[in-house]
PDB file of C-alpha atoms in Angstrom:
ATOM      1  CA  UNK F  18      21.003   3.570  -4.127  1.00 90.00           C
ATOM      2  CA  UNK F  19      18.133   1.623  -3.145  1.00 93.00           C
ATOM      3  CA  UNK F  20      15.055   4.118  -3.864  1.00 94.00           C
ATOM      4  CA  UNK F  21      13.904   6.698  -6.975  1.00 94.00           C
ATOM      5  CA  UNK F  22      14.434   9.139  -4.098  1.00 95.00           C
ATOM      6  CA  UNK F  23      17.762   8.428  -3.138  1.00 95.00           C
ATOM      7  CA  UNK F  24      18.558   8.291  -7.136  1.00 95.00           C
ATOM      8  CA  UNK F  25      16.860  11.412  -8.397  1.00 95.00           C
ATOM      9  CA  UNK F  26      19.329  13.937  -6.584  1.00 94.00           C
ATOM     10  CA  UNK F  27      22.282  12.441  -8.322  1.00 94.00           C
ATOM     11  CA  UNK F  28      20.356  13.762 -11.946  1.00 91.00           C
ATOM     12  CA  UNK F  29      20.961  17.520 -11.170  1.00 94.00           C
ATOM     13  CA  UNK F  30      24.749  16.406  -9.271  1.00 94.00           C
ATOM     14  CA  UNK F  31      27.009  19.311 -11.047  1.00 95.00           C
ATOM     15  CA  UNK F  32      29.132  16.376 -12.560  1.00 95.00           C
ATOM     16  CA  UNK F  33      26.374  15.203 -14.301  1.00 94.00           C
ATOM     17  CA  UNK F  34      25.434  18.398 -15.652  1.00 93.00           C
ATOM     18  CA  UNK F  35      28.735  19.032 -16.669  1.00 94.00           C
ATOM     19  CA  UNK F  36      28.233  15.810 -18.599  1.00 94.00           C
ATOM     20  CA  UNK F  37      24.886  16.787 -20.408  1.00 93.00           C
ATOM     21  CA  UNK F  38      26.223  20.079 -21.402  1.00 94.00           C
ATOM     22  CA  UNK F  39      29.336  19.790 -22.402  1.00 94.00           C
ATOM     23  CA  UNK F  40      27.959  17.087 -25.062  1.00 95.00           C
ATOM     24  CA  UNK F  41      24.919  19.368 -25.469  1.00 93.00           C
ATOM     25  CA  UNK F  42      22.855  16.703 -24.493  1.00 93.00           C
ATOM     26  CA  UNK F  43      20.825  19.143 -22.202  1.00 93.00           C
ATOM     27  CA  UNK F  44      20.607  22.412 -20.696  1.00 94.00           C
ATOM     28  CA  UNK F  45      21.193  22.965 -17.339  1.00 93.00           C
ATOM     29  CA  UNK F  46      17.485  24.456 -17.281  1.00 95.00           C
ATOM     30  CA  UNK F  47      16.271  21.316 -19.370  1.00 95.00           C
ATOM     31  CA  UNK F  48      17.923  18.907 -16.687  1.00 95.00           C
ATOM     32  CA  UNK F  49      16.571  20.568 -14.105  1.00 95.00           C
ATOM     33  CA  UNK F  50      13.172  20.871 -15.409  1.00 96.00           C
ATOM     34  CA  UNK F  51      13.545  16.721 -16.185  1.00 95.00           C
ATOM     35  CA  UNK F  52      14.632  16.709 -12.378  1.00 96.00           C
ATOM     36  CA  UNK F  53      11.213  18.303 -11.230  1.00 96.00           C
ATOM     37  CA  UNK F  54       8.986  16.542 -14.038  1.00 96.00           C
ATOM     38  CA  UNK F  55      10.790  12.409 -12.508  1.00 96.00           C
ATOM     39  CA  UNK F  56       9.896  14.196  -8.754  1.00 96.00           C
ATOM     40  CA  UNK F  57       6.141  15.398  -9.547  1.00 96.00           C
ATOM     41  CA  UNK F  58       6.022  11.803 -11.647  1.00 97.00           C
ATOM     42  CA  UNK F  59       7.265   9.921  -8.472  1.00 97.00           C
ATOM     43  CA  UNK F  60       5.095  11.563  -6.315  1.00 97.00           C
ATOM     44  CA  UNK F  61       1.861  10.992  -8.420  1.00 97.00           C
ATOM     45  CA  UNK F  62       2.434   6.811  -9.159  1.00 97.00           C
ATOM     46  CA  UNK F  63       2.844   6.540  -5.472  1.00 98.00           C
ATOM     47  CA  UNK F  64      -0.452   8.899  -4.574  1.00 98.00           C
ATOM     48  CA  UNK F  65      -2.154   6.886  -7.018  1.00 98.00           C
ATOM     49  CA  UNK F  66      -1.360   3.482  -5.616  1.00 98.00           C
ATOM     50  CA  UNK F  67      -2.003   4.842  -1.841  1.00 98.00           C
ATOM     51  CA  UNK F  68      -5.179   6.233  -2.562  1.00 98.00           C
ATOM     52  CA  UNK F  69      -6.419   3.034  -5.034  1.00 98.00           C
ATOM     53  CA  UNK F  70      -5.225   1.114  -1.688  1.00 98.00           C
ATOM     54  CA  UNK F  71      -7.090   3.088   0.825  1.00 98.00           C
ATOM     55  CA  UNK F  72     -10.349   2.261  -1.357  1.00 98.00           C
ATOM     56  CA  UNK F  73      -9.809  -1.602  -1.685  1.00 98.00           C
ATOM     57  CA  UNK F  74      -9.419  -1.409   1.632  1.00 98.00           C
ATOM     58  CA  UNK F  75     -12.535   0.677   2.770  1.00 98.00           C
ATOM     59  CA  UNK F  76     -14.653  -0.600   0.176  1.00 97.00           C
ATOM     60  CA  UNK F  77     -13.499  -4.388  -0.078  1.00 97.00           C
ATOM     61  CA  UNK F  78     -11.603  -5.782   2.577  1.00 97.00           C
ATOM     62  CA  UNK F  79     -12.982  -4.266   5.705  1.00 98.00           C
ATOM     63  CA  UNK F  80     -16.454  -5.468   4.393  1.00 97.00           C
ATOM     64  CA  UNK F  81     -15.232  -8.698   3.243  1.00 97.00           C
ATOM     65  CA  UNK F  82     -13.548  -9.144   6.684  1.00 97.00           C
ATOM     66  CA  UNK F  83     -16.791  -7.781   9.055  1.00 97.00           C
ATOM     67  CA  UNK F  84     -19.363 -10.103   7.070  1.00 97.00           C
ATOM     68  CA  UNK F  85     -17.088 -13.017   7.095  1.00 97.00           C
ATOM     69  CA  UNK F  86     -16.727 -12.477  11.026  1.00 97.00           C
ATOM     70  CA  UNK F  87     -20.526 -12.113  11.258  1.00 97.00           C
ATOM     71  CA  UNK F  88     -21.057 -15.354   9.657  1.00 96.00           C
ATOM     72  CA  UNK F  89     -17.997 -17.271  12.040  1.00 96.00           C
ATOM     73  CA  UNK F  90     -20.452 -15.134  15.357  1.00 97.00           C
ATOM     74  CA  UNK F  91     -23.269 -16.392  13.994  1.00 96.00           C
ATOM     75  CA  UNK F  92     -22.429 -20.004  13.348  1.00 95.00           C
ATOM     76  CA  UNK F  93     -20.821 -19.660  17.454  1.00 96.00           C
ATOM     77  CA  UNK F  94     -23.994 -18.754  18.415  1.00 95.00           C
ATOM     78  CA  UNK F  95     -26.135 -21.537  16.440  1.00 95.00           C
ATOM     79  CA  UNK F  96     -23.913 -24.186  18.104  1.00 93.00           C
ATOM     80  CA  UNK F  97     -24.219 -22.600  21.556  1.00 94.00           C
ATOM     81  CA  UNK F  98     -28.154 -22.478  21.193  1.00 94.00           C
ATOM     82  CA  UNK F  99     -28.303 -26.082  20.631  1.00 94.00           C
ATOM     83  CA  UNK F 100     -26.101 -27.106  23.413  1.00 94.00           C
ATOM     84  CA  UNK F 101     -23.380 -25.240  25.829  1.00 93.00           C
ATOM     85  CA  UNK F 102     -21.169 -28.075  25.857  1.00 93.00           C
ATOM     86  CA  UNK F 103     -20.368 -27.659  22.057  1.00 94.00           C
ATOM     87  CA  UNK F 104     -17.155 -26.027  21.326  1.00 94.00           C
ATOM     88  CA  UNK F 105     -16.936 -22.742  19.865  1.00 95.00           C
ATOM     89  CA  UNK F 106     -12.619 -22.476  20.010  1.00 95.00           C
ATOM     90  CA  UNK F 107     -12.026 -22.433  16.383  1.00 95.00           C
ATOM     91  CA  UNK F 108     -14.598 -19.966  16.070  1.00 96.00           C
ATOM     92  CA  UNK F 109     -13.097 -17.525  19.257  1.00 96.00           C
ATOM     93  CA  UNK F 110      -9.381 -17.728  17.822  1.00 97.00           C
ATOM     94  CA  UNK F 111     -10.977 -17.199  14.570  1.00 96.00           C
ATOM     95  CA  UNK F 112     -12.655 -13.869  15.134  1.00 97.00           C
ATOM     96  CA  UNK F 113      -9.638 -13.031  17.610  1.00 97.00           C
ATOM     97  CA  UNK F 114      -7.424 -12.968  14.663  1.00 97.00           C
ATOM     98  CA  UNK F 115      -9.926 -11.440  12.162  1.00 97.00           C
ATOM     99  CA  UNK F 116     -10.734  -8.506  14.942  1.00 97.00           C
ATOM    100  CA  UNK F 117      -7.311  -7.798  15.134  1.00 97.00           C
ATOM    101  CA  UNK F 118      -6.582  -7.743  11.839  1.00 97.00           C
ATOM    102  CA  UNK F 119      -9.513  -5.408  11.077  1.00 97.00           C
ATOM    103  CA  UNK F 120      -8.329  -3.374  13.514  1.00 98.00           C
ATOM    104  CA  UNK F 121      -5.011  -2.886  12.387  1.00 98.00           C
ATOM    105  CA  UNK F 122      -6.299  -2.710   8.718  1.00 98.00           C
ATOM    106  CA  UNK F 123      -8.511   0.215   9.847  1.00 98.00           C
ATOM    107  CA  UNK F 124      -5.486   2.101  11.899  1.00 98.00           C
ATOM    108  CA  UNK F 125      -3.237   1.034   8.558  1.00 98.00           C
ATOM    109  CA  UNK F 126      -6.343   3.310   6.579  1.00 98.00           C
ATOM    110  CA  UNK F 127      -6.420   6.304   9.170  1.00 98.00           C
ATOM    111  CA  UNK F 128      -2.508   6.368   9.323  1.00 98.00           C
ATOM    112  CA  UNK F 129      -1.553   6.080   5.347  1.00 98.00           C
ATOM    113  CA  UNK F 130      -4.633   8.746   4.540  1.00 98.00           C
ATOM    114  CA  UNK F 131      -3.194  11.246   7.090  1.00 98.00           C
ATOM    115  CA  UNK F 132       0.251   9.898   5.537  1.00 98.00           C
ATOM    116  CA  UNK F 133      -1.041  10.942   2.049  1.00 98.00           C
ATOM    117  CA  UNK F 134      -2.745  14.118   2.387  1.00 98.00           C
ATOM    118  CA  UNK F 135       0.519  15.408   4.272  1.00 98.00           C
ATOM    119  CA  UNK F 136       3.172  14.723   1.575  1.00 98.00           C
ATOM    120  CA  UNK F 137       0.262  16.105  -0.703  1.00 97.00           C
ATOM    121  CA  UNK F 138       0.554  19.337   1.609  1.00 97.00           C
ATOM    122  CA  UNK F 139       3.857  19.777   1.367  1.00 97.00           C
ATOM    123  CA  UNK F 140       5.197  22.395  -1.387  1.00 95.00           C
ATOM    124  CA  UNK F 141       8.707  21.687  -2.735  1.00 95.00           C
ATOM    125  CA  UNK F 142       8.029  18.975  -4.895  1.00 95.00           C
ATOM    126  CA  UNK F 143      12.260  17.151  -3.269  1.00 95.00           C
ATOM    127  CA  UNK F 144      10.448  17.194   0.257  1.00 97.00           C
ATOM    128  CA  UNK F 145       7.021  15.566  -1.267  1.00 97.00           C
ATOM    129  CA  UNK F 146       8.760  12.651  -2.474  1.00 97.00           C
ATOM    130  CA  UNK F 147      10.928  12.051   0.731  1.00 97.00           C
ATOM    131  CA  UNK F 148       7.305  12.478   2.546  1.00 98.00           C
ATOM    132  CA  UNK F 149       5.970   9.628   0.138  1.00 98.00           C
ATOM    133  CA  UNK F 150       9.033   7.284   0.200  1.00 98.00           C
ATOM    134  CA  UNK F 151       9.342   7.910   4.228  1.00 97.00           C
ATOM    135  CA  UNK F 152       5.856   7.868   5.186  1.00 98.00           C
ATOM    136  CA  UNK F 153       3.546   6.541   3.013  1.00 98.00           C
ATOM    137  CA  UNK F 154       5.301   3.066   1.296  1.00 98.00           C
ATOM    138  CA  UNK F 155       5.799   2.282   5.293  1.00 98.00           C
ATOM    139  CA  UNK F 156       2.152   2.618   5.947  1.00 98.00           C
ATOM    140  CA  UNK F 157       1.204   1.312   2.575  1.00 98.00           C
ATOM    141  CA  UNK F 158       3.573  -1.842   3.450  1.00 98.00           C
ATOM    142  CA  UNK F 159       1.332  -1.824   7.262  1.00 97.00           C
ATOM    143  CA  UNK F 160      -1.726  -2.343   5.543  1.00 98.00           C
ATOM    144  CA  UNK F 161      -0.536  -4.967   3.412  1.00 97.00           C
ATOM    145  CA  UNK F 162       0.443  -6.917   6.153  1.00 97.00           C
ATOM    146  CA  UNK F 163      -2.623  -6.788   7.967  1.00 97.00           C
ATOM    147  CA  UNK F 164      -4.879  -7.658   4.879  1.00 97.00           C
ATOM    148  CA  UNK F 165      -2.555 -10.415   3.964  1.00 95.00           C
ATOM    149  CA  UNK F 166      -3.160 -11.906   7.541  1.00 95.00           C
ATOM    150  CA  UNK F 167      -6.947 -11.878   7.121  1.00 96.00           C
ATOM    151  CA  UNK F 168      -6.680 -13.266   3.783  1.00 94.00           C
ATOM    152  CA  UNK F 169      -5.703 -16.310   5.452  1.00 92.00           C
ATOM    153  CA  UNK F 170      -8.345 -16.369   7.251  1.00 94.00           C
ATOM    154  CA  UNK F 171     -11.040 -15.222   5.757  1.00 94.00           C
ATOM    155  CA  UNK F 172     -13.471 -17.707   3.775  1.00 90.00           C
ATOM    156  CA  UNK F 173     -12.738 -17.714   0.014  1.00 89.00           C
ATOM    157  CA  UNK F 174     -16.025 -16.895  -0.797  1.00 91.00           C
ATOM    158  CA  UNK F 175     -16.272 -13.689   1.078  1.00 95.00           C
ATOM    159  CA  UNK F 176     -12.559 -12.399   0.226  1.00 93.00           C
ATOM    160  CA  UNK F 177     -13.082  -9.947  -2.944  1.00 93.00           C
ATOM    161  CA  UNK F 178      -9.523 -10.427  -4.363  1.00 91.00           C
ATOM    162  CA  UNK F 179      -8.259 -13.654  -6.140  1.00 87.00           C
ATOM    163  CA  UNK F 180      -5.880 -15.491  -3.949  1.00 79.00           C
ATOM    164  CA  UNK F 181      -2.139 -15.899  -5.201  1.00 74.00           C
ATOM    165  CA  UNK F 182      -2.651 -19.782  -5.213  1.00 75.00           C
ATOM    166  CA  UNK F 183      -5.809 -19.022  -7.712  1.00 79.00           C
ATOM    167  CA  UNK F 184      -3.228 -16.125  -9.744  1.00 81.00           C
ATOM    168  CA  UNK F 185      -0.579 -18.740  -9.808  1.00 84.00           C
ATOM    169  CA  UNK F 186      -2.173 -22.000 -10.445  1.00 79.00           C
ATOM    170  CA  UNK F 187      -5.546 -21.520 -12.258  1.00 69.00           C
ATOM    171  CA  UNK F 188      -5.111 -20.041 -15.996  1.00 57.00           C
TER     172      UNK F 188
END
């Protein structure tokens, strides 16, 4: 079983309440009311850690990415005003890549909010978690991938998060 939500079903499995209450370890009412209390708790980590994403995102990256590709369109343009026959490649595939990866960050935001608020809509708490584990960790793992891109690209002064080489190598 590779997922909490593939898991949590075997809990109320009518072997393993057998188990619990035959060694009076639970109630049948008690495991199912565990059951319902790991489903809500499931559902609420991964809300959390959707919604704390969607704000890094909005409020962080997405800035962090726009001014850094302001400064690489402005620095094009200085070299261009002094002469046309300067290159401005690096800078092009530079903002090509940062465009596109701010666009796909800001889909990733629009897709795992409508993601979010409908596994938050649903009801029966069994559905909610498939909704969260089905929907949302895809299009949480989306927007990863497209700020992870632009991290590579962006200028280390501008990006708001520390780097993994600066987590792993500087105390």
């Amino acid at each position: 079983l590779k997922s909490t939500v593939d898991a949590l079903p075997y809990y109320i499995s009518e072997k393993n309440q057998s188990l619990f209450t035959k060694h009076k370890i639970y109630t049948a009412t008690e495991i199912h009311s565990r059951y319902e209390i790991l489903l809500e708790n499931y559902c609420k980590t991964i809300s959390i850690e959707a919604l704390t994403m969607l704000e890094m995102a909005r409020k962080q990256l997405l800035p962090a990415v726009n001014a850094y590709m302001s400064e690489v369109a402005n620095t094009a343009a200085s070299k261009l005003a002094v002469s046309e026959n300067l290159s401005v490649r690096s800078e092009t595939k530079a903002l090509t890549r940062l465009s596109a990866d701010a666009d796909a960050m800001s889909d990733a935001v629009d897709e795992l909010q409508a993601a979010v608020d409908a596994a938050k809509a649903l009801s029966d708490e069994s559905a909610k978690a498939v909704a969260f584990h089905d929907d949302v960790l895809p299009k949480m793992d989306a927007l990863r991938a497209a700020a992870d891109d632009a991290e590579t690209i962006c200028g280390e002064d501008y990006w708001p998060l520390p780097s993994y080489s600066k987590m792993l190598y500087y105390v």
